[in-house]
Amino acid sequence: MRTYTNVKDLGDLKAAVKEALEVKANRYSYKALGTDKTLLMVFFNSSLRTRLSTQKAGMNLGMNTMVLDINQGAWKLETERGVIMDGDKPEHILEAIPVMGAYCDVIGVRAFAQFEDKAFDYSETILNQFIQYSGKPVFSMEAATGHPLQAFADLITIEEYKKKERPKVVLTWAPHPKALPQAVPNSFADFMNEADVDFVITHPEGYELSEQFVRGARVEYDQLKAFEGADFIYAKNWAAFNDPNYGKILSTDRSWTVSDRQMAVTNDARFMHCLPVRRNMIVTDEVIESPRSIVIPEAANREISAQVVIKRLLEAAQ
Ligand code: AN0
Ligand code: CP
């Protein structure tokens, strides 16, 4: 594996999950792989889980880790080529990237959708510049259109908690006061479409995700109907994808907030969310605090998904 930006980079998903469970049981057994190697994590956006779990994964592998917050202490970066740089950005990303590449062996990048230009976001301009110009293996720590470390951790968690061979997994939109990217639901759909699950997506009309990720998945606009018999409920807010509403909030309808009312029609479903979560917007206190909620073990598995990905990138570079 030379880059990690979506589910296809993992190849055989069953084998990847098996490897993840093996790594989870023996996470300190691969130190030789990362000794004298450096992991650089570059953040254009805030993070709690990704920052800590990915750094921990690097340390488990014996690596040295460095973290750069582009917007706190680094020079502001111009990302568009051809701009006359007479504004507030002293450095161009086309110099910054190869310089960063010179100091490390593997690079993780977090660069969210900016919602200014759909084509800029959906062509993964920033992530692809890192891939093209750093000269080093690059992985996404949530880029404009995907969050594959999260979705891989979600799949590992579903494997650990499922009670039947082909569980029903429901991705539900839920309200949020700020416009959020589609990266998390895109990657979740991408993974669930490849996994052995009965996958349903539910959201209000107007919140359709990109076909690139939804592919053939069933979309049900009636949330309660979608929840019937579900084994896993995966809640997430996202802003509209379709034109002319790209990046806009179309609904704040709190009847979509996941509560005991909807959980009651499920098959005693487990509740999942990538976190950070706004309580009583996305999910009620009662549901997230109930024994059905597996958000903490889900977050803990971020260390494992990151370790498998970095391990594979190191192995390929040997
Ligand atoms: C981000 C998002 O929705 O993409 C990160 C989630 C992992 N969430 C927020 O910005 C609140
Ligand atoms: N789930 C997740 O990626 O969380 P952070 O934004 O805190 O890294």
Coordinates of C-alpha atoms and ligand atoms in Angstrom, one line a residue:
M1 CA 0.0 0.0 0.0
R2 CA 1.5 3.3 -1.1
T3 CA -1.3 5.6 -0.2
Y4 CA -4.4 5.3 2.0
T5 CA -7.3 7.4 0.8
N6 CA -10.3 5.0 0.5
V7 CA -11.5 1.5 1.1
K8 CA -10.0 0.1 -2.1
D9 CA -6.5 0.7 -0.8
L10 CA -7.1 -2.0 1.8
G11 CA -7.7 -4.7 -0.9
D12 CA -9.5 -7.7 0.6
L13 CA -11.5 -6.2 3.5
K14 CA -12.0 -9.5 5.4
A15 CA -8.2 -9.9 5.4
A16 CA -7.8 -6.3 6.6
V17 CA -10.2 -6.8 9.5
K18 CA -8.4 -10.1 10.4
E19 CA -5.1 -8.2 10.4
A20 CA -6.6 -5.5 12.6
L21 CA -7.8 -8.0 15.2
E22 CA -4.3 -9.6 15.2
V23 CA -2.7 -6.1 15.6
K24 CA -5.1 -5.3 18.4
A25 CA -4.1 -8.4 20.3
N26 CA -0.3 -7.8 19.7
R27 CA 0.0 -4.1 19.2
Y28 CA 3.7 -3.9 20.4
S29 CA 5.0 -6.7 18.2
Y30 CA 5.9 -4.6 15.2
K31 CA 8.4 -2.2 16.7
A32 CA 11.2 -3.2 14.4
L33 CA 9.2 -1.9 11.4
G34 CA 9.1 1.7 12.6
T35 CA 12.5 2.1 14.4
D36 CA 14.3 5.2 13.2
K37 CA 11.3 6.1 11.0
T38 CA 9.4 9.3 11.4
L39 CA 5.6 9.9 11.2
L40 CA 4.5 13.4 10.4
M41 CA 0.9 14.3 11.0
V42 CA -0.3 17.5 9.3
F43 CA -3.5 19.1 10.5
F44 CA -5.4 21.9 8.6
N45 CA -8.3 21.3 11.0
S46 CA -8.9 20.5 14.7
S47 CA -8.8 16.9 16.1
L48 CA -8.9 15.0 19.4
R49 CA -9.2 11.3 18.4
T50 CA -7.2 11.3 15.1
R51 CA -4.4 13.3 16.7
L52 CA -4.0 11.0 19.7
S53 CA -4.9 7.6 18.1
T54 CA -2.7 8.1 15.1
Q55 CA 0.3 9.3 17.2
K56 CA -0.2 6.3 19.5
A57 CA -0.4 3.9 16.5
G58 CA 3.0 5.3 15.2
M59 CA 4.5 4.9 18.7
N60 CA 3.2 1.3 18.9
L61 CA 5.1 0.7 15.6
G62 CA 8.3 2.1 17.2
M63 CA 8.2 5.4 15.1
N64 CA 9.0 8.9 16.1
T65 CA 6.0 11.1 15.6
M66 CA 5.8 14.8 14.8
V67 CA 2.6 16.9 14.6
L68 CA 2.2 20.1 12.6
D69 CA -0.9 22.4 13.0
I70 CA -0.9 24.4 9.9
N71 CA -3.1 27.1 11.3
Q72 CA -1.4 27.4 14.7
G73 CA 2.3 28.4 14.5
A74 CA 3.1 27.4 10.9
W75 CA 3.0 29.8 8.0
K76 CA -0.4 30.2 6.4
L77 CA -0.4 28.3 3.1
E78 CA -1.6 29.4 -0.3
T79 CA -3.1 26.3 -2.0
E80 CA -3.9 27.6 -5.5
R81 CA -1.3 27.8 -8.2
G82 CA -1.0 31.0 -10.2
V83 CA -2.1 33.3 -7.4
I84 CA -0.1 36.6 -7.0
M85 CA 0.9 36.1 -3.3
D86 CA 0.4 39.6 -2.1
G87 CA -2.2 38.7 0.6
D88 CA -1.9 37.1 4.1
K89 CA -0.3 33.8 3.0
P90 CA 3.5 33.9 3.1
E91 CA 4.2 30.3 1.8
H92 CA 2.9 28.2 -1.0
I93 CA 1.8 24.6 -0.4
L94 CA 4.0 23.5 -3.4
E95 CA 7.2 24.4 -1.5
A96 CA 5.8 23.4 1.9
I97 CA 4.8 19.9 0.9
P98 CA 8.2 18.7 -0.4
V99 CA 9.9 20.4 2.6
M100 CA 7.7 18.4 5.0
G101 CA 8.4 15.3 3.0
A102 CA 12.1 15.8 3.5
Y103 CA 11.8 15.4 7.2
C104 CA 9.7 12.2 7.5
D105 CA 9.0 8.7 6.2
V106 CA 5.2 8.7 6.3
I107 CA 2.7 11.6 6.2
G108 CA -0.9 11.8 7.5
V109 CA -3.0 14.7 6.3
R110 CA -6.2 16.2 7.7
A111 CA -7.8 18.7 5.3
F112 CA -11.6 19.0 5.5
A113 CA -13.9 20.2 2.7
Q114 CA -13.9 24.0 2.6
F115 CA -17.4 24.2 1.0
E116 CA -16.2 27.1 -1.2
D117 CA -15.8 25.2 -4.4
K118 CA -17.3 21.7 -4.8
A119 CA -14.9 20.8 -7.6
F120 CA -11.8 21.8 -5.4
D121 CA -13.2 19.7 -2.6
Y122 CA -14.3 16.6 -4.6
S123 CA -11.1 16.4 -6.6
E124 CA -9.3 16.2 -3.2
T125 CA -6.9 18.9 -4.3
I126 CA -4.9 19.2 -1.1
L127 CA -4.6 15.5 -0.3
N128 CA -3.5 14.8 -3.9
Q129 CA -0.9 17.6 -3.8
F130 CA 0.6 15.8 -0.8
I131 CA 0.6 12.5 -2.7
Q132 CA 2.1 14.1 -5.8
Y133 CA 4.8 16.4 -4.2
S134 CA 5.8 14.9 -0.8
G135 CA 7.7 11.9 -2.2
K136 CA 6.5 9.9 0.8
P137 CA 3.6 7.5 1.5
V138 CA 0.5 9.6 2.4
F139 CA -2.7 8.6 4.3
S140 CA -5.9 10.5 4.9
M141 CA -6.7 11.6 8.4
E142 CA -10.0 13.0 7.0
A143 CA -9.7 14.8 3.8
A144 CA -12.4 16.6 1.8
T145 CA -14.5 13.6 0.7
G146 CA -13.5 10.8 3.0
H147 CA -12.4 9.7 6.5
P148 CA -11.2 6.1 5.8
L149 CA -9.4 5.6 9.1
Q150 CA -12.7 6.3 10.8
A151 CA -14.7 3.9 8.6
F152 CA -12.1 1.2 9.0
A153 CA -12.4 1.5 12.8
D154 CA -16.2 1.4 12.4
L155 CA -16.0 -1.8 10.5
I156 CA -13.7 -3.4 13.0
T157 CA -16.1 -2.3 15.8
I158 CA -19.1 -3.8 13.9
E159 CA -17.2 -7.1 13.5
E160 CA -16.5 -7.2 17.2
Y161 CA -20.1 -6.4 18.3
K162 CA -22.3 -8.1 15.6
K163 CA -24.5 -11.0 16.8
K164 CA -25.4 -12.4 13.4
E165 CA -23.6 -13.0 10.1
R166 CA -25.2 -10.2 8.1
P167 CA -26.3 -7.4 10.5
K168 CA -28.6 -4.6 9.4
V169 CA -26.6 -1.3 9.6
V170 CA -28.4 2.0 9.3
L171 CA -26.6 5.3 8.6
T172 CA -28.9 8.1 9.7
W173 CA -28.6 11.8 9.2
A174 CA -29.2 13.9 12.4
P175 CA -29.5 17.6 12.9
H176 CA -26.5 19.9 13.8
P177 CA -26.2 23.7 14.0
K178 CA -23.1 24.0 11.7
A179 CA -22.5 22.8 8.2
L180 CA -20.4 19.6 8.4
P181 CA -18.5 17.8 5.6
Q182 CA -19.8 14.6 3.9
A183 CA -16.5 12.8 4.5
V184 CA -17.6 10.6 7.4
P185 CA -20.9 9.3 5.8
N186 CA -19.1 9.0 2.4
S187 CA -16.4 6.7 3.8
F188 CA -18.9 4.8 6.0
A189 CA -21.0 4.1 2.9
D190 CA -17.9 3.1 1.0
F191 CA -17.0 0.6 3.6
M192 CA -20.5 -0.8 4.3
N193 CA -21.1 -1.3 0.6
E194 CA -18.0 -3.6 0.5
A195 CA -18.8 -5.3 3.8
D196 CA -21.1 -8.3 4.5
V197 CA -24.0 -6.2 6.0
D198 CA -27.5 -5.2 5.1
F199 CA -26.9 -1.4 4.6
V200 CA -29.6 1.3 4.6
I201 CA -29.1 5.1 4.5
T202 CA -31.8 7.4 5.9
H203 CA -31.9 11.2 5.6
P204 CA -34.4 14.0 4.8
E205 CA -34.9 14.8 1.1
G206 CA -32.2 17.0 -0.2
Y207 CA -29.4 15.3 1.8
E208 CA -28.5 12.7 -0.9
L209 CA -24.8 11.9 -0.8
S210 CA -22.6 11.5 -3.8
E211 CA -23.4 8.4 -6.0
Q212 CA -19.6 7.7 -6.0
F213 CA -20.1 6.5 -2.4
V214 CA -23.8 5.5 -2.1
R215 CA -23.5 3.3 -5.2
G216 CA -26.4 0.8 -5.0
A217 CA -27.2 1.3 -1.3
R218 CA -30.8 1.5 -0.2
V219 CA -32.0 5.0 0.7
E220 CA -35.1 5.3 2.9
Y221 CA -36.5 8.7 3.6
D222 CA -38.7 7.5 6.5
Q223 CA -36.3 7.3 9.5
L224 CA -38.5 5.0 11.6
K225 CA -39.0 2.6 8.8
A226 CA -35.2 2.5 8.2
F227 CA -34.6 1.8 11.9
E228 CA -36.9 -1.3 12.0
G229 CA -35.0 -4.4 12.9
A230 CA -31.6 -2.6 12.8
D231 CA -28.6 -4.1 14.6
F232 CA -26.4 -1.0 14.3
I233 CA -27.4 2.7 14.2
Y234 CA -24.7 5.0 12.9
A235 CA -25.6 8.6 13.3
K236 CA -24.0 11.6 11.6
N237 CA -24.8 15.0 10.4
W238 CA -23.7 16.3 7.0
A239 CA -24.5 19.3 4.9
A240 CA -26.2 19.0 1.5
F241 CA -24.1 17.6 -1.4
N242 CA -26.3 18.3 -4.4
D243 CA -26.2 21.6 -6.3
P244 CA -27.3 24.3 -5.8
N245 CA -27.2 23.6 -2.1
Y246 CA -23.6 22.2 -1.8
G247 CA -22.4 22.9 1.8
K248 CA -25.7 24.2 3.0
I249 CA -28.0 23.3 6.0
L250 CA -31.4 22.4 4.7
S251 CA -33.0 21.1 7.9
T252 CA -32.5 21.3 11.7
D253 CA -35.5 19.1 12.3
R254 CA -34.9 17.7 15.8
S255 CA -37.4 14.8 15.2
W256 CA -34.3 13.2 13.5
T257 CA -32.3 13.3 16.8
V258 CA -31.7 9.7 17.7
S259 CA -33.7 9.0 20.9
D260 CA -35.4 6.1 22.7
R261 CA -38.4 6.6 20.4
Q262 CA -36.4 5.4 17.3
M263 CA -34.2 2.9 19.1
A264 CA -37.4 1.1 20.3
V265 CA -38.1 -0.2 16.8
T266 CA -34.6 -1.6 16.3
N267 CA -33.4 -5.1 17.1
D268 CA -31.8 -3.8 20.3
A269 CA -29.4 -1.9 18.1
R270 CA -26.0 -0.7 19.1
F271 CA -25.5 3.1 18.7
M272 CA -22.4 4.4 16.9
H273 CA -21.0 7.8 16.2
C274 CA -17.5 8.9 15.1
L275 CA -17.4 11.7 17.8
P276 CA -17.2 14.6 18.5
V277 CA -21.0 14.5 19.0
R278 CA -23.4 17.3 20.1
R279 CA -25.7 15.7 22.6
N280 CA -29.4 16.3 22.2
M281 CA -28.9 17.5 18.6
I282 CA -27.5 14.2 17.1
V283 CA -28.4 11.9 20.0
T284 CA -30.1 12.1 23.4
D285 CA -28.2 11.8 26.6
E286 CA -30.2 8.6 27.3
V287 CA -29.2 6.8 24.2
I288 CA -25.5 7.8 24.2
E289 CA -25.2 6.8 27.9
S290 CA -27.1 3.6 27.5
P291 CA -25.4 0.2 27.3
R292 CA -26.4 0.1 23.6
S293 CA -23.9 2.9 22.9
I294 CA -20.5 1.7 21.7
V295 CA -19.0 5.1 20.9
I296 CA -16.0 4.7 23.2
P297 CA -14.8 1.2 22.0
E298 CA -15.4 2.6 18.5
A299 CA -13.1 5.5 19.2
A300 CA -10.6 3.2 20.8
N301 CA -10.4 1.2 17.5
R302 CA -9.1 4.3 15.8
E303 CA -5.7 3.3 17.2
I304 CA -6.0 -0.1 15.5
S305 CA -7.2 1.2 12.1
A306 CA -4.3 3.7 12.1
Q307 CA -1.8 1.1 13.1
V308 CA -2.8 -1.3 10.3
V309 CA -2.6 1.5 7.8
I310 CA 0.8 2.8 8.9
K311 CA 2.1 -0.7 9.2
R312 CA 1.1 -1.5 5.6
L313 CA 2.6 1.7 4.3
L314 CA 5.9 0.9 6.1
E315 CA 5.9 -2.6 4.8
A316 CA 5.4 -1.5 1.2
A317 CA 8.3 1.1 1.6
Q318 CA 10.8 -1.5 2.8
Ligands
AN0_1 C1 -16.0 16.8 11.6 C2 -16.9 16.3 10.5 O1 -18.1 16.2 10.6 O2 -16.3 15.9 9.4 C3 -15.0 15.7 12.1 C4 -15.6 14.4 12.5 C5 -14.7 13.3 12.7 N1 -16.8 17.2 12.7 C6 -16.9 18.4 13.2 O3 -16.3 19.3 12.5 C7 -17.7 18.7 14.4
CP2 N1 -13.6 10.9 14.9 C1 -12.6 11.8 14.7 O1 -11.9 11.8 13.7 O2 -12.4 12.7 15.7 P1 -11.4 13.9 15.7 O3 -12.0 14.9 14.8 O4 -11.4 14.4 17.2 O5 -10.1 13.5 15.3

